[in-house]
Coordinates of C-alpha atoms in Angstrom, one line a residue:
X1 CA 132.0 104.2 94.0
X2 CA 128.9 102.0 94.3
X3 CA 129.7 101.4 97.9
X4 CA 129.8 105.1 98.6
X5 CA 126.6 105.8 96.8
X6 CA 124.7 103.0 98.7
X7 CA 126.0 104.1 102.0
X8 CA 125.1 107.7 101.3
X9 CA 121.5 106.6 100.6
X10 CA 121.4 104.7 103.8
X11 CA 122.8 107.7 105.6
X12 CA 120.1 110.0 104.1
X13 CA 117.4 107.5 105.2
X14 CA 118.7 107.6 108.7
X15 CA 118.7 111.5 108.7
X16 CA 115.2 111.5 107.2
X17 CA 113.9 109.1 109.7
X18 CA 115.0 111.3 112.6
X19 CA 113.9 114.4 110.8
X20 CA 110.4 113.2 110.3
X21 CA 110.1 112.1 114.0
X22 CA 111.5 115.5 115.2
X23 CA 109.0 117.2 112.8
X24 CA 106.2 115.4 114.5
X25 CA 107.4 116.3 117.9
X26 CA 107.8 120.0 116.8
X27 CA 104.2 119.9 115.4
X28 CA 102.9 118.6 118.7
X29 CA 104.6 121.4 120.5
X30 CA 103.5 124.0 118.0
X31 CA 99.8 123.0 118.3
X32 CA 99.6 123.7 122.0
X33 CA 96.7 121.5 122.5
X34 CA 94.5 122.8 119.7
X35 CA 94.2 119.6 117.8
X36 CA 93.0 117.4 120.7
X37 CA 91.0 120.4 122.1
X38 CA 88.9 120.4 118.9
X39 CA 88.9 116.6 118.4
X40 CA 88.2 115.4 121.9
X41 CA 87.4 118.6 123.8
X42 CA 90.5 118.4 126.1
X43 CA 91.8 121.7 127.5
X44 CA 94.9 123.1 129.2
X45 CA 98.0 120.9 129.9
X46 CA 96.3 117.7 129.2
X47 CA 95.5 118.8 125.7
X48 CA 99.1 119.8 125.1
X49 CA 100.4 116.6 126.4
X50 CA 97.9 114.6 124.3
X51 CA 98.9 116.7 121.2
X52 CA 102.6 116.0 121.9
X53 CA 101.9 112.3 122.2
X54 CA 99.7 112.0 119.2
X55 CA 102.0 113.9 116.9
X56 CA 105.1 112.1 118.2
X57 CA 103.5 108.7 117.6
X58 CA 102.2 109.9 114.2
X59 CA 105.7 111.1 113.2
X60 CA 107.2 107.8 114.2
X61 CA 104.6 105.9 112.2
X62 CA 105.0 108.2 109.2
X63 CA 108.9 107.9 109.4
X64 CA 108.7 104.1 109.6
X65 CA 106.4 103.9 106.6
X66 CA 108.2 106.4 104.4
X67 CA 111.7 105.3 105.1
X68 CA 110.8 101.6 105.1
X69 CA 109.2 102.0 101.7
X70 CA 112.3 103.8 100.4
X71 CA 114.7 101.1 101.8
X72 CA 112.5 98.4 100.3
X73 CA 112.5 100.0 96.9
X74 CA 116.3 100.5 97.0
X75 CA 116.8 96.9 97.9
X76 CA 114.5 95.7 95.1
X77 CA 116.5 97.9 92.7
X78 CA 119.8 96.5 94.0
X79 CA 118.6 92.9 93.6
X80 CA 117.4 93.6 90.0
X81 CA 120.7 95.2 89.1
X82 CA 122.6 92.2 90.6
X83 CA 120.5 89.7 88.5
X84 CA 120.6 91.7 85.2
X85 CA 124.0 90.2 84.1
X86 CA 122.8 86.6 84.6
X87 CA 119.7 87.4 82.5
X88 CA 121.8 88.7 79.6
X89 CA 124.2 85.8 79.5
X90 CA 123.6 83.3 76.7
X91 CA 124.2 79.7 77.9

């Protein structure tokens, strides 16, 4: 059962990673150049391409930070749970 739970957490992390990146891409498409238009003053197709690139990279960075933190916390929790029986043993 523990094997199934750990693997389901890892599967959720993979799905969340892809979902966050896809959300960044969708946000870049949805903005249609408004973000970089207001920020830098770009217009037209160049602004749309810049928005797409900015939000895609931002989604990738956000996904890496969020999912990396979750995996790190899960690994720390697993290590602590593996060491607890050794700490309770009286030698």
